[in-house]
CSV table of C-alpha atoms and ligand atoms in Angstrom, one decimal:
chain,number,residue,atom,x,y,z
A,149,UNK,CA,92.0,106.4,12.8
A,150,UNK,CA,91.7,103.3,14.9
A,151,UNK,CA,94.5,100.8,15.3
A,152,UNK,CA,93.8,97.7,13.4
A,153,UNK,CA,95.2,94.4,14.6
A,154,UNK,CA,95.7,91.2,12.6
A,155,UNK,CA,96.6,88.0,14.4
A,156,UNK,CA,97.8,84.6,13.1
A,157,UNK,CA,97.7,81.6,15.4
A,158,UNK,CA,100.1,78.6,15.4
A,159,UNK,CA,100.4,75.6,17.7
A,160,UNK,CA,97.8,74.0,20.0
A,161,UNK,CA,94.3,74.9,20.9
A,162,UNK,CA,95.6,76.7,23.9
A,163,UNK,CA,97.1,79.2,21.6
A,164,UNK,CA,93.7,79.5,19.7
A,165,UNK,CA,92.1,80.3,23.0
A,166,UNK,CA,94.9,82.8,23.9
A,167,UNK,CA,94.5,84.6,20.6
A,168,UNK,CA,90.8,85.2,21.5
A,169,UNK,CA,91.9,86.5,24.9
A,170,UNK,CA,94.4,88.8,23.2
A,171,UNK,CA,91.8,90.1,20.9
A,172,UNK,CA,89.5,90.7,23.8
A,173,UNK,CA,92.2,92.7,25.6
A,174,UNK,CA,93.0,94.8,22.6
A,175,UNK,CA,89.3,95.4,21.7
A,176,UNK,CA,88.7,96.8,25.1
A,177,UNK,CA,91.5,99.3,24.4
A,178,UNK,CA,89.8,100.4,21.2
A,179,UNK,CA,91.6,98.2,18.6
A,180,UNK,CA,89.7,97.0,15.6
A,181,UNK,CA,90.2,93.3,14.7
A,182,UNK,CA,90.9,92.7,11.0
A,183,UNK,CA,91.2,89.6,8.9
A,184,UNK,CA,93.2,91.4,6.2
A,185,UNK,CA,96.9,91.5,6.7
A,186,UNK,CA,97.2,94.5,4.4
A,187,UNK,CA,94.8,96.7,6.3
A,188,UNK,CA,96.5,96.1,9.7
A,189,UNK,CA,98.9,98.4,11.4
A,190,UNK,CA,99.6,95.7,14.1
A,191,UNK,CA,100.5,92.2,13.0
A,192,UNK,CA,100.7,89.6,15.7
A,193,UNK,CA,101.9,86.0,15.4
A,194,UNK,CA,100.9,83.7,18.3
A,195,UNK,CA,103.6,81.1,18.1
A,196,UNK,CA,104.6,77.5,19.0
A,197,UNK,CA,107.9,76.1,20.1
A,198,UNK,CA,107.0,72.5,20.6
A,199,UNK,CA,109.2,71.2,17.7
A,200,UNK,CA,111.9,72.8,15.7
A,201,UNK,CA,109.8,72.9,12.5
A,202,UNK,CA,107.1,74.9,14.3
A,203,UNK,CA,109.6,77.6,15.0
A,204,UNK,CA,111.1,77.4,11.4
A,205,UNK,CA,107.6,78.1,10.1
A,206,UNK,CA,107.5,81.4,12.0
A,207,UNK,CA,110.9,82.5,10.8
A,208,UNK,CA,109.8,82.0,7.3
A,209,UNK,CA,106.6,83.9,8.0
A,210,UNK,CA,108.7,86.8,9.4
A,211,UNK,CA,110.8,86.8,6.2
A,212,UNK,CA,107.6,87.3,4.3
A,213,UNK,CA,106.4,90.0,6.6
A,214,UNK,CA,109.6,92.0,5.9
A,215,UNK,CA,108.2,93.2,2.6
A,216,UNK,CA,105.1,94.5,4.3
A,217,UNK,CA,107.2,96.3,6.9
A,218,UNK,CA,109.3,97.8,4.1
A,219,UNK,CA,106.2,99.1,2.3
A,220,UNK,CA,104.7,100.5,5.5
A,221,UNK,CA,107.4,101.0,8.1
A,222,UNK,CA,105.0,102.1,10.8
A,223,UNK,CA,103.5,98.6,11.0
A,224,UNK,CA,104.2,97.0,14.4
A,225,UNK,CA,105.1,93.3,14.3
A,226,UNK,CA,104.7,91.3,17.5
A,227,UNK,CA,105.6,87.8,18.5
A,228,UNK,CA,103.3,86.2,21.1
A,229,UNK,CA,103.1,82.8,22.6
A,230,UNK,CA,105.7,80.1,23.3
A,231,UNK,CA,108.4,81.3,21.0
A,232,UNK,CA,108.2,84.7,22.6
A,233,UNK,CA,108.7,83.1,25.9
A,234,UNK,CA,111.5,80.8,24.8
A,235,UNK,CA,113.6,83.2,22.6
A,236,UNK,CA,112.8,86.5,24.4
A,237,UNK,CA,115.0,89.4,23.3
A,238,UNK,CA,117.0,87.1,20.9
A,239,UNK,CA,114.0,87.4,18.7
A,240,UNK,CA,114.3,91.1,18.5
A,241,UNK,CA,118.1,91.0,18.1
A,242,UNK,CA,118.0,88.4,15.3
A,243,UNK,CA,114.9,89.6,13.5
A,244,UNK,CA,115.0,93.3,13.2
A,245,UNK,CA,111.4,93.6,12.0
A,246,UNK,CA,110.1,92.3,15.4
A,247,UNK,CA,109.0,95.2,17.6
A,248,UNK,CA,107.2,93.4,20.4
A,249,UNK,CA,107.8,90.1,22.2
A,250,UNK,CA,105.1,89.1,24.7
A,251,UNK,CA,104.9,85.7,26.4
A,252,UNK,CA,101.8,83.8,27.5
A,253,UNK,CA,101.5,85.3,31.0
A,254,UNK,CA,101.9,88.9,30.0
A,255,UNK,CA,99.0,89.5,27.6
A,256,UNK,CA,97.3,91.9,30.0
A,257,UNK,CA,100.1,94.3,29.4
A,258,UNK,CA,100.2,93.9,25.6
A,259,UNK,CA,98.6,97.3,25.0
A,260,UNK,CA,101.5,99.0,26.9
A,261,UNK,CA,104.1,97.1,24.9
A,262,UNK,CA,102.3,98.1,21.7
A,263,UNK,CA,102.3,101.7,22.8
A,264,UNK,CA,106.0,101.5,23.4
A,265,UNK,CA,106.4,100.1,19.9
A,266,UNK,CA,104.3,103.0,18.4
A,267,UNK,CA,106.7,105.3,20.1
A,268,UNK,CA,109.7,103.7,18.4
A,269,UNK,CA,110.8,101.5,21.3
A,270,UNK,CA,110.9,97.7,21.5
A,271,UNK,CA,108.5,96.1,23.9
A,272,UNK,CA,109.4,92.9,25.7
A,273,UNK,CA,107.2,91.1,28.3
A,274,UNK,CA,108.1,87.6,29.1
A,275,UNK,CA,107.6,87.1,32.9
A,276,UNK,CA,105.8,83.9,33.8
A,277,UNK,CA,103.2,84.0,36.6
A,278,UNK,CA,102.1,81.5,39.2
A,279,UNK,CA,98.6,83.0,39.3
A,280,UNK,CA,97.6,84.5,36.0
A,281,UNK,CA,94.5,82.8,34.5
A,282,UNK,CA,92.9,85.8,32.8
A,283,UNK,CA,89.6,84.6,34.3
A,284,UNK,CA,88.2,88.2,34.4
A,285,UNK,CA,88.9,88.9,30.8
A,286,UNK,CA,86.2,88.3,28.2
A,287,UNK,CA,87.7,86.7,25.1
A,288,UNK,CA,86.7,88.0,21.7
A,289,UNK,CA,84.7,85.2,20.0
A,290,UNK,CA,82.9,85.5,16.7
A,291,UNK,CA,79.5,83.9,16.5
A,292,UNK,CA,79.9,80.1,16.1
A,293,UNK,CA,79.1,76.7,17.3
A,294,UNK,CA,82.3,75.6,19.1
A,295,UNK,CA,84.3,77.5,21.7
A,296,UNK,CA,87.5,76.8,23.6
A,297,UNK,CA,88.0,77.6,27.3
A,298,UNK,CA,91.4,77.3,28.9
A,299,UNK,CA,90.5,76.0,32.4
A,300,UNK,CA,94.1,75.8,33.5
A,301,UNK,CA,97.4,77.1,32.4
A,302,UNK,CA,101.0,75.8,32.5
A,303,UNK,CA,102.3,72.3,33.2
A,304,UNK,CA,104.2,70.8,36.1
A,305,UNK,CA,104.9,67.4,34.5
A,306,UNK,CA,108.3,68.1,32.9
A,307,UNK,CA,108.3,65.3,30.4
A,308,UNK,CA,112.0,65.3,29.4
A,309,UNK,CA,111.4,66.1,25.7
A,310,UNK,CA,109.0,69.0,26.2
A,311,UNK,CA,109.4,72.7,26.2
A,312,UNK,CA,105.9,73.5,27.4
A,313,UNK,CA,106.7,73.8,31.2
A,314,UNK,CA,109.3,76.4,30.2
A,315,UNK,CA,107.2,78.4,27.9
A,316,UNK,CA,104.0,78.2,29.9
A,317,UNK,CA,105.2,78.1,33.5
A,318,UNK,CA,103.6,76.4,36.5
A,319,UNK,CA,100.1,74.9,36.7
A,320,UNK,CA,97.3,77.0,37.9
A,321,UNK,CA,93.5,76.7,37.5
A,322,UNK,CA,90.7,79.1,36.8
A,323,UNK,CA,87.8,79.1,39.3
A,324,UNK,CA,85.0,76.6,38.6
A,325,UNK,CA,82.5,79.4,39.0
A,326,UNK,CA,84.0,81.6,36.4
A,327,UNK,CA,84.1,78.8,33.9
A,328,UNK,CA,80.5,77.8,34.4
A,329,UNK,CA,79.4,81.4,34.0
A,330,UNK,CA,81.3,81.6,30.7
A,331,UNK,CA,79.7,78.4,29.4
A,332,UNK,CA,76.3,79.9,30.4
A,333,UNK,CA,77.0,83.0,28.3
A,334,UNK,CA,78.1,80.8,25.4
A,335,UNK,CA,75.0,78.8,25.6
A,336,UNK,CA,72.9,82.0,25.5
A,337,UNK,CA,74.7,83.0,22.4
A,338,UNK,CA,73.8,79.8,20.7
A,339,UNK,CA,77.1,77.9,21.0
A,340,UNK,CA,76.7,74.1,20.9
A,341,UNK,CA,80.0,72.8,22.0
A,342,UNK,CA,82.7,73.8,24.5
A,343,UNK,CA,86.2,72.2,24.7
A,344,UNK,CA,87.9,72.6,28.1
A,345,UNK,CA,91.6,73.1,27.7
A,346,UNK,CA,94.7,72.5,29.7
A,347,UNK,CA,98.1,70.9,29.1
A,348,UNK,CA,97.1,68.4,31.7
A,349,UNK,CA,93.4,68.9,32.6
A,350,UNK,CA,93.5,66.1,35.2
A,351,UNK,CA,95.5,68.4,37.4
A,352,UNK,CA,92.6,70.9,37.5
A,353,UNK,CA,92.0,72.1,41.1
A,354,UNK,CA,89.8,74.8,42.5
A,355,UNK,CA,89.0,74.9,46.2
A,356,UNK,CA,88.4,71.2,46.7
A,357,UNK,CA,86.9,70.8,43.2
A,358,UNK,CA,88.7,68.5,40.8
A,359,UNK,CA,88.4,68.1,37.0
A,360,UNK,CA,85.6,65.6,37.3
A,361,UNK,CA,83.6,68.2,39.3
A,362,UNK,CA,84.3,70.8,36.7
A,363,UNK,CA,83.2,68.5,33.9
A,364,UNK,CA,80.0,67.6,35.7
A,365,UNK,CA,79.2,71.3,36.4
A,366,UNK,CA,80.0,72.2,32.8
A,367,UNK,CA,77.7,69.4,31.5
A,368,UNK,CA,74.8,70.6,33.7
A,369,UNK,CA,74.8,74.1,32.2
A,370,UNK,CA,73.0,73.1,29.0
A,371,UNK,CA,72.1,69.5,28.2
A,372,UNK,CA,72.0,70.5,24.5
A,373,UNK,CA,75.7,71.5,24.6
A,374,UNK,CA,78.5,69.1,24.0
A,375,UNK,CA,81.4,69.2,26.4
A,376,UNK,CA,84.9,68.1,25.3
A,377,UNK,CA,88.2,68.3,27.0
A,378,UNK,CA,91.9,67.9,26.3
A,379,UNK,CA,94.6,66.9,27.2
A,380,UNK,CA,94.5,64.1,29.8
A,381,UNK,CA,97.7,62.7,31.3
A,382,UNK,CA,97.7,58.9,31.9
A,383,UNK,CA,99.2,59.2,35.3
A,384,UNK,CA,96.2,60.8,37.0
A,385,UNK,CA,93.1,60.1,34.9
A,386,UNK,CA,90.8,59.2,37.8
A,387,UNK,CA,88.0,56.6,38.0
A,388,UNK,CA,85.8,59.5,39.1
A,389,UNK,CA,86.5,61.2,35.8
A,390,UNK,CA,85.6,58.1,33.8
A,391,UNK,CA,82.3,57.7,35.7
A,392,UNK,CA,81.5,61.4,35.2
A,393,UNK,CA,81.9,61.0,31.4
A,394,UNK,CA,79.8,57.9,31.4
A,395,UNK,CA,77.0,59.6,33.5
A,396,UNK,CA,76.5,62.6,31.3
A,397,UNK,CA,75.1,62.2,27.8
A,398,UNK,CA,76.5,65.5,26.7
A,399,UNK,CA,80.1,64.9,27.8
A,400,UNK,CA,81.6,63.4,24.7
A,401,UNK,CA,82.8,59.8,24.7
A,402,UNK,CA,86.2,60.7,23.5
A,403,UNK,CA,89.5,60.9,25.4
A,404,UNK,CA,92.8,62.1,24.0
A,405,UNK,CA,95.4,60.2,26.1
A,406,UNK,CA,98.9,60.6,24.8
A,407,UNK,CA,101.0,57.4,25.2
A,408,UNK,CA,104.2,58.7,23.5
A,409,UNK,CA,105.9,55.3,23.4
A,410,UNK,CA,105.2,51.6,24.0
A,411,UNK,CA,108.5,50.9,25.7
A,412,UNK,CA,108.8,51.3,29.5
A,413,UNK,CA,112.5,52.1,29.2
A,414,UNK,CA,111.7,55.0,26.9
A,415,UNK,CA,108.8,56.1,29.0
A,416,UNK,CA,111.1,56.3,31.9
A,417,UNK,CA,113.6,58.3,30.0
A,418,UNK,CA,110.8,60.6,28.9
A,419,UNK,CA,109.8,61.1,32.5
A,420,UNK,CA,106.2,60.1,31.7
A,421,UNK,CA,105.7,58.6,35.2
A,422,UNK,CA,103.6,55.6,34.1
A,423,UNK,CA,104.3,52.2,32.7
A,424,UNK,CA,102.8,50.7,29.7
A,425,UNK,CA,101.0,48.2,31.9
A,426,UNK,CA,99.4,51.0,33.9
A,427,UNK,CA,98.4,52.6,30.6
A,428,UNK,CA,96.8,49.5,29.2
A,429,UNK,CA,94.9,48.8,32.4
A,430,UNK,CA,93.6,52.4,32.3
A,431,UNK,CA,92.4,51.9,28.8
A,432,UNK,CA,90.7,48.6,29.6
A,433,UNK,CA,89.0,50.3,32.6
A,434,UNK,CA,87.9,53.3,30.6
A,435,UNK,CA,86.4,51.1,27.9
A,436,UNK,CA,84.5,49.2,30.4
A,437,UNK,CA,83.1,52.2,32.2
A,438,UNK,CA,82.4,54.2,28.9
A,439,UNK,CA,81.0,51.9,26.2
A,440,UNK,CA,81.7,53.1,22.7
A,441,UNK,CA,84.6,55.2,24.0
A,442,UNK,CA,86.8,56.7,21.2
A,443,UNK,CA,90.5,57.2,21.9
A,444,UNK,CA,93.3,59.1,20.4
A,445,UNK,CA,97.0,59.5,21.3
A,446,UNK,CA,100.3,61.3,20.6
A,447,UNK,CA,103.3,59.3,19.7
A,448,UNK,CA,107.0,60.3,19.3
A,449,UNK,CA,109.3,58.3,17.0
A,450,UNK,CA,113.0,58.3,17.5
A,451,UNK,CA,113.5,59.5,21.1
A,452,UNK,CA,117.2,59.2,22.2
A,453,UNK,CA,118.4,55.6,22.5
A,454,UNK,CA,115.2,54.2,20.9
A,455,UNK,CA,116.0,50.8,19.5
A,456,UNK,CA,114.1,48.7,16.8
A,457,UNK,CA,112.8,46.7,19.8
A,458,UNK,CA,111.4,49.8,21.5
A,459,UNK,CA,109.9,50.9,18.2
A,460,UNK,CA,108.2,47.5,17.8
A,461,UNK,CA,106.8,47.9,21.3
A,462,UNK,CA,105.1,51.1,20.2
A,463,UNK,CA,103.6,49.5,17.2
A,464,UNK,CA,102.4,46.6,19.3
A,465,UNK,CA,100.7,48.9,21.8
A,466,UNK,CA,99.0,50.6,18.9
A,467,UNK,CA,97.8,47.3,17.6
A,468,UNK,CA,96.6,46.3,21.0
A,469,UNK,CA,94.7,49.5,21.8
A,470,UNK,CA,93.5,50.3,18.3
A,471,UNK,CA,93.2,54.1,18.7
A,472,UNK,CA,90.6,55.9,16.6
A,473,UNK,CA,93.2,58.5,15.8
A,474,UNK,CA,96.7,59.6,16.6
A,475,UNK,CA,99.1,62.6,16.3
A,476,UNK,CA,102.5,61.3,15.4
A,477,UNK,CA,105.8,63.2,15.5
A,478,UNK,CA,109.5,62.8,15.0
A,479,UNK,CA,111.5,63.6,18.1
A,480,UNK,CA,112.8,67.1,18.0
A,481,UNK,CA,115.5,68.1,20.5
A,482,UNK,CA,114.5,71.3,22.4
A,483,UNK,CA,117.1,73.3,24.2
A,484,UNK,CA,116.7,73.6,27.9
A,485,UNK,CA,114.8,70.3,28.3
A,486,UNK,CA,116.3,67.3,30.0
A,487,UNK,CA,116.3,65.2,26.8
A,488,UNK,CA,118.4,67.9,25.1
A,489,UNK,CA,121.4,66.6,27.1
A,490,UNK,CA,120.9,63.1,25.9
A,491,UNK,CA,122.5,62.3,22.6
A,492,UNK,CA,120.0,62.6,19.7
A,493,UNK,CA,121.4,59.3,18.4
A,494,UNK,CA,118.6,57.9,16.2
A,495,UNK,CA,119.6,58.9,12.6
A,496,UNK,CA,117.2,61.1,10.8
A,497,UNK,CA,116.3,58.5,8.1
A,498,UNK,CA,115.6,55.9,10.8
A,499,UNK,CA,113.4,58.4,12.7
A,500,UNK,CA,111.5,59.0,9.5
A,501,UNK,CA,111.1,55.4,8.7
A,502,UNK,CA,109.8,54.6,12.1
A,503,UNK,CA,107.4,57.6,12.0
A,504,UNK,CA,106.1,56.4,8.6
A,505,UNK,CA,105.5,52.9,9.9
A,506,UNK,CA,103.6,54.4,12.8
A,507,UNK,CA,101.5,56.6,10.5
A,508,UNK,CA,100.8,53.7,8.1
A,509,UNK,CA,99.7,51.4,10.9
A,510,UNK,CA,97.5,54.1,12.4
A,511,UNK,CA,95.9,54.8,9.0
A,512,UNK,CA,95.1,51.1,8.6
A,513,UNK,CA,93.6,50.9,12.0
A,514,UNK,CA,91.5,54.1,11.7
A,515,UNK,CA,90.2,52.8,8.3
A,516,UNK,CA,89.2,49.5,9.7
A,517,UNK,CA,87.5,51.1,12.7
A,518,UNK,CA,85.7,53.5,10.4
A,519,UNK,CA,84.6,50.7,8.0
A,520,UNK,CA,82.7,49.1,10.8
A,521,UNK,CA,80.5,52.2,11.0
A,522,UNK,CA,79.2,51.8,7.4
A,523,UNK,CA,75.4,51.5,7.5
A,524,UNK,CA,75.3,52.5,11.1
A,525,UNK,CA,73.4,55.6,12.4
A,526,UNK,CA,75.2,58.4,14.2
A,527,UNK,CA,74.1,61.8,15.6
A,528,UNK,CA,76.3,64.6,14.4
A,529,UNK,CA,76.5,68.2,15.3
A,530,UNK,CA,76.6,70.2,12.0
A,531,UNK,CA,79.6,72.6,12.5
A,532,UNK,CA,79.9,74.3,9.1
A,533,UNK,CA,80.2,73.9,5.4
A,534,UNK,CA,82.6,71.2,4.1
A,535,UNK,CA,86.0,72.7,3.3
A,536,UNK,CA,85.9,71.1,-0.1
A,537,UNK,CA,82.4,72.1,-1.3
A,538,UNK,CA,79.6,74.4,-0.1
A,539,UNK,CA,77.2,71.8,-1.3
A,540,UNK,CA,78.1,69.7,1.7
A,541,UNK,CA,78.0,70.2,5.5
A,542,UNK,CA,80.7,69.0,7.9
A,543,UNK,CA,79.9,67.8,11.4
A,544,UNK,CA,81.3,65.6,14.1
A,545,UNK,CA,80.1,62.6,16.0
A,546,UNK,CA,80.2,62.5,19.8
A,547,UNK,CA,83.3,60.3,19.3
A,548,UNK,CA,85.0,63.2,17.4
A,549,UNK,CA,84.8,61.8,13.9
A,550,UNK,CA,84.3,64.2,11.0
A,551,UNK,CA,81.2,63.4,8.9
A,552,UNK,CA,80.4,65.0,5.6
A,553,UNK,CA,76.7,65.1,4.5
A,554,UNK,CA,74.9,66.7,1.6
A,555,UNK,CA,73.5,70.2,2.3
A,556,UNK,CA,69.8,70.7,2.7
A,557,UNK,CA,68.0,74.0,3.3
A,558,UNK,CA,66.1,72.4,6.2
A,559,UNK,CA,69.3,71.8,8.1
A,560,UNK,CA,71.2,74.7,9.8
A,561,UNK,CA,74.7,74.9,11.2
A,562,UNK,CA,74.4,74.1,14.9
A,563,UNK,CA,71.7,71.4,14.4
A,564,UNK,CA,72.0,67.9,15.6
A,565,UNK,CA,71.2,65.5,12.8
A,566,UNK,CA,70.8,61.8,12.6
A,567,UNK,CA,72.8,60.4,9.7
A,568,UNK,CA,73.6,57.0,8.2
A,569,UNK,CA,77.2,56.4,7.3
A,570,UNK,CA,77.6,55.3,3.7
A,571,UNK,CA,81.4,55.6,2.9
A,572,UNK,CA,84.6,56.1,4.9
A,573,UNK,CA,88.3,56.9,4.6
A,574,UNK,CA,90.8,56.6,7.4
A,575,UNK,CA,90.1,60.3,8.3
A,576,UNK,CA,86.6,61.1,7.3
A,577,UNK,CA,83.1,59.5,7.2
A,578,UNK,CA,80.4,60.3,4.6
A,579,UNK,CA,76.8,60.0,5.4
A,580,UNK,CA,73.2,60.6,4.4
A,581,UNK,CA,70.5,62.3,6.5
A,582,UNK,CA,68.1,59.7,7.9
B,866,SAH,N1,100.1,68.6,27.3
B,866,SAH,C1,99.8,67.9,26.1
B,866,SAH,C2,100.4,68.5,24.9
B,866,SAH,C3,101.8,68.6,24.7
B,866,SAH,S1,102.4,69.0,23.2
B,866,SAH,C4,100.2,66.5,26.3
B,866,SAH,O1,100.8,66.1,27.3
B,866,SAH,O2,99.8,65.7,25.5
B,866,SAH,C5,101.6,67.8,22.1
B,866,SAH,C6,102.5,66.6,21.7
B,866,SAH,O3,103.7,67.1,21.1
B,866,SAH,C7,103.0,65.8,22.9
B,866,SAH,O4,102.1,64.9,23.4
B,866,SAH,C8,104.2,65.1,22.2
B,866,SAH,O5,103.7,63.9,21.6
B,866,SAH,C9,104.6,66.0,21.1
B,866,SAH,N2,105.9,66.6,21.5
B,866,SAH,C10,106.2,67.4,22.5
B,866,SAH,N3,107.5,67.8,22.5
B,866,SAH,C11,108.1,67.1,21.5
B,866,SAH,C12,109.4,67.1,20.9
B,866,SAH,N4,110.4,67.7,21.5
B,866,SAH,N5,109.6,66.3,19.8
B,866,SAH,C13,108.6,65.7,19.2
B,866,SAH,N6,107.3,65.7,19.7
B,866,SAH,C14,107.0,66.4,20.8
B,867,SF4,FE1,104.7,68.6,27.8
B,867,SF4,FE2,104.4,66.5,29.3
B,867,SF4,FE3,103.4,68.8,30.1
B,867,SF4,FE4,102.3,67.5,28.0
B,867,SF4,S1,102.4,66.7,30.2
B,867,SF4,S2,102.7,69.7,28.2
B,867,SF4,S3,104.1,66.6,27.0
B,867,SF4,S4,105.5,68.3,29.9
B,868,F3S,FE1,103.1,74.8,21.1
B,868,F3S,FE2,103.1,76.2,23.2
B,868,F3S,FE3,101.0,74.8,22.5
B,868,F3S,S1,104.8,75.1,22.5
B,868,F3S,S2,101.9,73.1,21.5
B,868,F3S,S3,101.8,76.5,21.5
B,868,F3S,S4,101.7,75.2,24.6
């Protein structure tokens, strides 16, 4: 009987891409991929450490998996991803049901670690690498419209709050050539959208090529294919990159540019290496070069020493920039980071209040921006059925806004469709086919 592996993915898009890589590696070794937990003899959780609640979720999940292991003791349970890297053998010592712990740079050897586990040993692989990019490994992707490609791994920025440089190691890039070849294959298979991923894509380097070169090369593969990318760091988002986005119709007019805070004092404590003035100039320039640019951000509420005044500065920056969307978080101290040594002195209820103010403001702004789209026409890429009803399709605009339209037989998933927006919420647009 073949081994059957089931994998659950938590955290960022990088982890989603890594899970496809892991499935690719295991498939080559004869594993079958299953979507049913009960039929698997290998259960893998690809985990995230970015905030404490991300890790708590995994611990709860492990408690649940205990009963499965009790019913079928030969089941191998593995932890992959950032928690594997951060907690290492502690995971096995504390959670007896864990058999295998493999960090982000050791997936090539996952089959060996699983073999050890089948033999009754524990398998641990958590070495980080300065060179591993997995560029020769074909990820396992089901048929679809949208694909992720990790174009670089790791992060050298060391923002003081962030665990990623410790769980993902140093920055390294895949070759431009290998990425372009992968996009060609995706295009041949009928994919319509590719998102290029990196913790800090602006640092992409390959033999004299920078990220703008990569984007341009990606865009040229298939003019009918949308190219997206994330995440950009405000310190080194170049003019060349902005012009490249503007020049190519199929590079989406959307940039995720995390600001984190509106206060220069906090930005410095965060080791973000830019000032708010630099950031605002950058946005102004980007909007000039790319008309209709859509922007989103990440914001952290309640970083150590954050005062009401600092918090107001964050709200003011949000009002000034008017982001289309934002991911907003409460500061969560992470062991091993620089900020962990600062006193986490903003009381929980104040953090929560500030976070809620940030969320409410963003919802208001998103709603106002979306309202201006009513009666306007947009081209959307139909990505699938609406989550709420199979009588509706869900698609996205170039600017990354979700649009729900009625389902017609003449429209297929993967089509570009012209729609008129009829109704909006802060998170979703509703439209009719024109
Ligand atoms: N490289 C990307 C993604 C990093 S993680 C980037 O720089 O944007 C995604 C977001 O999680 C970060 O932008 C930050 O807003 C948030 N985050 C990271 N560490 C955090 C922490 N310790 N507490 C709260 N939010 C955090
Ligand atoms: Fe973390 Fe900063 Fe790197 Fe983003 S740029 S992954 S927030 S250290
Ligand atoms: Fe989480 Fe690791 Fe991504 S910490 S956000 S899964 S890089």
